[in-house]
XYZ file of C-alpha atoms in Angstrom:
320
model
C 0.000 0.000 0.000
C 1.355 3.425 -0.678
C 0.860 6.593 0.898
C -1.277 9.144 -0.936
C -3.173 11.990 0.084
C -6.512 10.059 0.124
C -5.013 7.297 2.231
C -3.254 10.062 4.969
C -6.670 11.588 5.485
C -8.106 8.278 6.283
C -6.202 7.508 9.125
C -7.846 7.311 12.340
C -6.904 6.418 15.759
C -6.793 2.631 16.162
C -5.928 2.526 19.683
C -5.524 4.444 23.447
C -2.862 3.936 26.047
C -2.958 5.405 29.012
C -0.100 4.354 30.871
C 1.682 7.309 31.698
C 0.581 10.031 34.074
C 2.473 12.715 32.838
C 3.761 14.090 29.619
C 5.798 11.897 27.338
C 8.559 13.383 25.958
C 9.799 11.595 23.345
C 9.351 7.959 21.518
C 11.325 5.215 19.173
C 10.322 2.607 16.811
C 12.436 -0.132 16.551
C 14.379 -0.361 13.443
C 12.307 -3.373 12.241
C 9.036 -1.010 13.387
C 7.848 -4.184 15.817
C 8.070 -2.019 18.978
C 7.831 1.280 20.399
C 9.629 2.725 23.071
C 8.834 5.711 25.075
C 10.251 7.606 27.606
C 8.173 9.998 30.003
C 8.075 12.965 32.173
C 6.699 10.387 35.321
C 10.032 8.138 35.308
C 9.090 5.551 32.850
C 9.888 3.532 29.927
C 7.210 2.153 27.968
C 7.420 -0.829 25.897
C 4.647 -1.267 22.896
C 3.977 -4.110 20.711
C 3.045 -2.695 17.319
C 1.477 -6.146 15.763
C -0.465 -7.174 18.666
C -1.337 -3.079 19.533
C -0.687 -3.245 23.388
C 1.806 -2.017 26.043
C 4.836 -4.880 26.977
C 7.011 -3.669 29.992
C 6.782 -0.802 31.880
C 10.291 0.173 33.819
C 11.504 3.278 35.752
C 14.177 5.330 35.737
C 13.248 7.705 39.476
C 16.597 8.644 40.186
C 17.642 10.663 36.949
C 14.400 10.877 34.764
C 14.464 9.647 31.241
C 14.449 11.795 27.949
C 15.306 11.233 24.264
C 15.214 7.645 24.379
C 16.466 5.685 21.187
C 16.637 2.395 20.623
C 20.464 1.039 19.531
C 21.287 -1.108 16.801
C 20.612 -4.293 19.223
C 17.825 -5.357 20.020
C 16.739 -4.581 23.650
C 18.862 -1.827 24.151
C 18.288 1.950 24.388
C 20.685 5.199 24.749
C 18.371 7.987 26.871
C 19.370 11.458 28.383
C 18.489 12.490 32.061
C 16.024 15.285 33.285
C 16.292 14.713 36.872
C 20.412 15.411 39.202
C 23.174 15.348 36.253
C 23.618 15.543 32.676
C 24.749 11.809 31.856
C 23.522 9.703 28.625
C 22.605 6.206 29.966
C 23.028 2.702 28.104
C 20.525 0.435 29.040
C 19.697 -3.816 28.290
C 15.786 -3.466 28.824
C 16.309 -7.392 28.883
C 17.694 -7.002 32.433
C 17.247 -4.005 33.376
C 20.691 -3.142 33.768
C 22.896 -0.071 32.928
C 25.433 -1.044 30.413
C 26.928 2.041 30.151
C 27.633 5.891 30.717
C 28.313 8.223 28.756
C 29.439 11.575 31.177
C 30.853 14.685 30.245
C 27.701 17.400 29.457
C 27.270 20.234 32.013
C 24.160 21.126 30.882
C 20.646 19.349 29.967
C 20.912 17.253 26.988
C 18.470 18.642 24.133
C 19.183 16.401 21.335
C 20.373 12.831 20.932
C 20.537 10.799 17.633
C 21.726 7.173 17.256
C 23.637 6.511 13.899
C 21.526 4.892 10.965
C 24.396 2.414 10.251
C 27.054 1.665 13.496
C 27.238 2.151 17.198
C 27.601 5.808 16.796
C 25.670 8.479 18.241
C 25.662 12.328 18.606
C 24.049 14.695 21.489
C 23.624 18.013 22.279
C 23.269 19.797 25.145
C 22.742 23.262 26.707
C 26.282 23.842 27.924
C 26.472 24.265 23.848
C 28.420 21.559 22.922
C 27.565 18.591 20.220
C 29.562 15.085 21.447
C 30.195 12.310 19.321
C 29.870 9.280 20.912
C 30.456 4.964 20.315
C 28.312 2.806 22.569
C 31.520 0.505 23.194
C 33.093 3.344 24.856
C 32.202 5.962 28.082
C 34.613 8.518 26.438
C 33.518 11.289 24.256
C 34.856 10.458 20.584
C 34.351 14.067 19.649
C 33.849 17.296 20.507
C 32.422 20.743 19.232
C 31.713 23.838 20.710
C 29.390 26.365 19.723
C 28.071 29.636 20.364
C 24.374 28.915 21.261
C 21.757 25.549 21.782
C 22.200 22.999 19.222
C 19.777 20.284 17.449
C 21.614 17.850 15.911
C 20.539 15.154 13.480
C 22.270 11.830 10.950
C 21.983 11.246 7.679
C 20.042 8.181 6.653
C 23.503 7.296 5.535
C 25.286 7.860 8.655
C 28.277 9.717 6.894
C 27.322 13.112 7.579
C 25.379 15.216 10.782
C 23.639 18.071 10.830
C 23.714 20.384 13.548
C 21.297 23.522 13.854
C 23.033 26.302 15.792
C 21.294 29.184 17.775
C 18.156 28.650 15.968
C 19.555 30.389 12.579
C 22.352 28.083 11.018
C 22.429 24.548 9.526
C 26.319 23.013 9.207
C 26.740 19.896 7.647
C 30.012 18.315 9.025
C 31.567 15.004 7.686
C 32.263 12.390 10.728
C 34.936 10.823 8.967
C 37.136 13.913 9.528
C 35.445 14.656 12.182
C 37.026 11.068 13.972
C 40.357 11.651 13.005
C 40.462 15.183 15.269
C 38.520 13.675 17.961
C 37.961 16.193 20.572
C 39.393 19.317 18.805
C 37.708 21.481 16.771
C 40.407 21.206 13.632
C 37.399 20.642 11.283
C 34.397 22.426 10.878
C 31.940 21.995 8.419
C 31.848 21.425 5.201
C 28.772 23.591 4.528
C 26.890 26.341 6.094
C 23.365 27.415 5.764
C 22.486 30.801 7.282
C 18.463 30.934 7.608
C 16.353 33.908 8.320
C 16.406 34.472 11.936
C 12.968 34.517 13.966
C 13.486 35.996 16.821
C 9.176 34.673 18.643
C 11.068 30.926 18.840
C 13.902 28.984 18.810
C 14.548 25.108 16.639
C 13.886 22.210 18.808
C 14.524 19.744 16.501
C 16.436 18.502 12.860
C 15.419 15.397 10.935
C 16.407 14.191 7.487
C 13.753 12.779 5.498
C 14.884 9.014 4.412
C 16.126 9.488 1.005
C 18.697 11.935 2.241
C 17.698 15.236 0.305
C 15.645 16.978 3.092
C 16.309 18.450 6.293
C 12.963 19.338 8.601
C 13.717 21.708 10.906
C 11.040 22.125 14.105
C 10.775 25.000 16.423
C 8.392 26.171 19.439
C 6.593 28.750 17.191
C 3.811 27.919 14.772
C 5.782 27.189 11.910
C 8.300 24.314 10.813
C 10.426 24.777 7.967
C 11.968 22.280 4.759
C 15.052 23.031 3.056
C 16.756 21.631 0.801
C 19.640 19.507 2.215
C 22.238 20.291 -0.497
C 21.918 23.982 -1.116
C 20.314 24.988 2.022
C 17.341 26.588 0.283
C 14.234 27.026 2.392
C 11.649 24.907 0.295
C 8.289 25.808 2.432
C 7.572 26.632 5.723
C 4.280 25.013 6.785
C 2.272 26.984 9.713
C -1.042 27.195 10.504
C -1.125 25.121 13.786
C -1.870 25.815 17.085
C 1.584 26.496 18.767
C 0.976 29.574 21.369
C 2.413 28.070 24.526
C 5.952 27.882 22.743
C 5.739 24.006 23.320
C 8.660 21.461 21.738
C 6.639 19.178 19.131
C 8.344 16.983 17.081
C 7.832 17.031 13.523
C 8.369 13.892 11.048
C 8.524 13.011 7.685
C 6.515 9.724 6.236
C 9.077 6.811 5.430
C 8.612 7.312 1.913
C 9.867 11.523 2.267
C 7.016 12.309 0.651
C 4.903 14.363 3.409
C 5.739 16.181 6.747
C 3.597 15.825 9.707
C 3.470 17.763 13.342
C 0.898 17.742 16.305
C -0.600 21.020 17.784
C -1.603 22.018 21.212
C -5.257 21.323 20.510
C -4.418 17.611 19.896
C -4.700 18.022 15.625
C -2.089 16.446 13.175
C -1.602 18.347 10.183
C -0.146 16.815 7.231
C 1.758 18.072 4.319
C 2.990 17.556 0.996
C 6.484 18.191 0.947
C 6.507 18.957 -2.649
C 3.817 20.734 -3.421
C 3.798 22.656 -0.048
C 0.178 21.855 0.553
C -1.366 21.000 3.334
C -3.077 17.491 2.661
C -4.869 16.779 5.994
C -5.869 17.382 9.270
C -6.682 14.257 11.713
C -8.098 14.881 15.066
C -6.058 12.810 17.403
C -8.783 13.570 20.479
C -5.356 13.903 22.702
C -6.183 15.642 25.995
C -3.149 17.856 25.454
C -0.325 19.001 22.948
C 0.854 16.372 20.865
C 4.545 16.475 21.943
C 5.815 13.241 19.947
C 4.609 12.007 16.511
C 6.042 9.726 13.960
C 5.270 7.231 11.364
C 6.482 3.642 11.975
C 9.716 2.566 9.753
C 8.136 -0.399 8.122
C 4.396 -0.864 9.043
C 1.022 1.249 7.545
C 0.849 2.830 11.031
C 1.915 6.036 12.961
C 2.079 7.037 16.930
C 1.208 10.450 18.343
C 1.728 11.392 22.338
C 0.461 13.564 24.520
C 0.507 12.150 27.595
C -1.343 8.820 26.710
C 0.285 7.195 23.245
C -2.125 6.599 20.069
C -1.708 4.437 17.345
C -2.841 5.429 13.779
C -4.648 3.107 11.016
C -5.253 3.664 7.773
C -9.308 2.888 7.229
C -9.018 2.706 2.939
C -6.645 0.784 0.828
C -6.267 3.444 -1.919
């Protein structure tokens, strides 16, 4: 089945799940799109089955919150960043339980994390303005970069390259192989520079690339998101017209096939794009009981999740 206009206005919500008694903040399918993983402003990890539609494990994480969750490359393992006494990224087996790893050296809250598409690499960035490159086989920073305001930073599907938004006004693309071979300096910067128009009512909050490697979606707390093109850095479309007045962070995806861009609103709406024509293709009422904070379309299946504080799972109800 392919997505089409028709199809993304059919979709409905399939199913409810109200595990979580406060916000969640952010959520993961699993590479093979089987499970979802989601992290909360209450202390928990949740873990969804996507075929059978229902919540699998529920575990805590009191002592240092959980944020940004991602799943790893192996199964039953995530990477997550801590809201709650320091600024560590934590490595955990969700088979066990058990903390494989950490990964210290931020000062400051940890605003973006992003696992590599291809290896055991990962980037985050954090408030004391730094982006660190990081390999899950190791607790020391593989990298280091400095910069002069709060960064979002974001993979390639490809894994060769990252993007990293800085002070809400610049893309740079940097390379990681160079990148490696200075580890922890700053020898290298990027290989390209996009300077965007700065708005001055919000700040980004996020940076995705769409799958097929030629888009970059940049989100921010105002009530617009914006496309550009990931090779020249041309601003494509900016889509508005959501509700966005309490400057909330909600994360804005692309479909698996790159074709259209999708973001909640504080009235509990999805509005859907099409990222070439710059129209807006839809508007599904999610019935969320608050600001849809995390939304994105599952890897692999006909199926996408939306949060608030409960999780909902999306089915298309025509085969177009």
């Amino acid at each position: 089945m392919k997505l089409t206009d028709n199809v993304l206005r059919s979709f409905r919500v399939a199913k409810v799940f109200r595990e979580n008694s406060d916000k969640i903040n952010c959520f993961d399918f699993s590479p093979n799109g089987e499970t979802v993983i989601s992290s909360s402003d209450d202390d928990s990890i949740v873990l969804y089955d996507c075929q059978e539609g229902k919540p699998k494990r529920t575990l805590y994480s009191k002592k240092y919150g959980v944020d940004l969750i991602r799943y790893t490359h192996a199964a039953n393992t995530v990477v997550y960043s801590s809201n709650k006494i320091d600024d560590t990224i934590r490595y955990l087996s969700l088979h066990d339980n058990k903390y494989i790893r950490y990964f210290p050296g931020h000062t400051k809250r940890v605003v973006a994390l992003s696992m590599s598409p291809v290896d055991d690499t990962f980037i985050s960035g954090s408030l004391d303005k730094t982006i660190r490159l990081w390999d899950l086989r190791s607790p020391n920073c593989q990298g280091l970069m400095h910069l002069q305001g709060k960064p979002v930073c974001s993979f390639d599907p490809e894994g060769l390259i990252f993007a990293a938004g800085v002070n809400s006004e610049m893309v740079k693309l940097y390379d990681l192989r160079s990148f490696d071979k200075h580890a922890v300096s700053n020898a290298v910067g990027p290989f390209a520079t996009f300077k965007m128009q700065y708005d001055r009512t919000c700040e980004w909050t996020g940076l995705k690339f769409s799958n097929d490697g030629k888009l970059i979606l940049i989100s921010t707390n105002g009530g617009f998101i914006r496309l550009i093109d990931a090779f020249k850095g041309a601003v494509l479309h900016t889509f508005g017209g959501y509700n966005n007045s309490k400057a909330v962070t909600l994360e804005a995806s692309f479909t698996p096939d790159s074709q259209f861009i999708m973001i909640g609103s504080e009235d509990g709406k999805i509005h859907v794009w099409n990222g070439e024509s710059g129209m807006k293709v839809a508007v599904l009422d999610g019935k969320h009981t608050g600001p849809i904070t995390c939304l994105q379309f599952n890897p692999k299946f006909m199926t996408f999740a939306s949060a608030c504080s409960n999780m909902a799972f999306w089915l298309p109800t025509i085969d177009d």
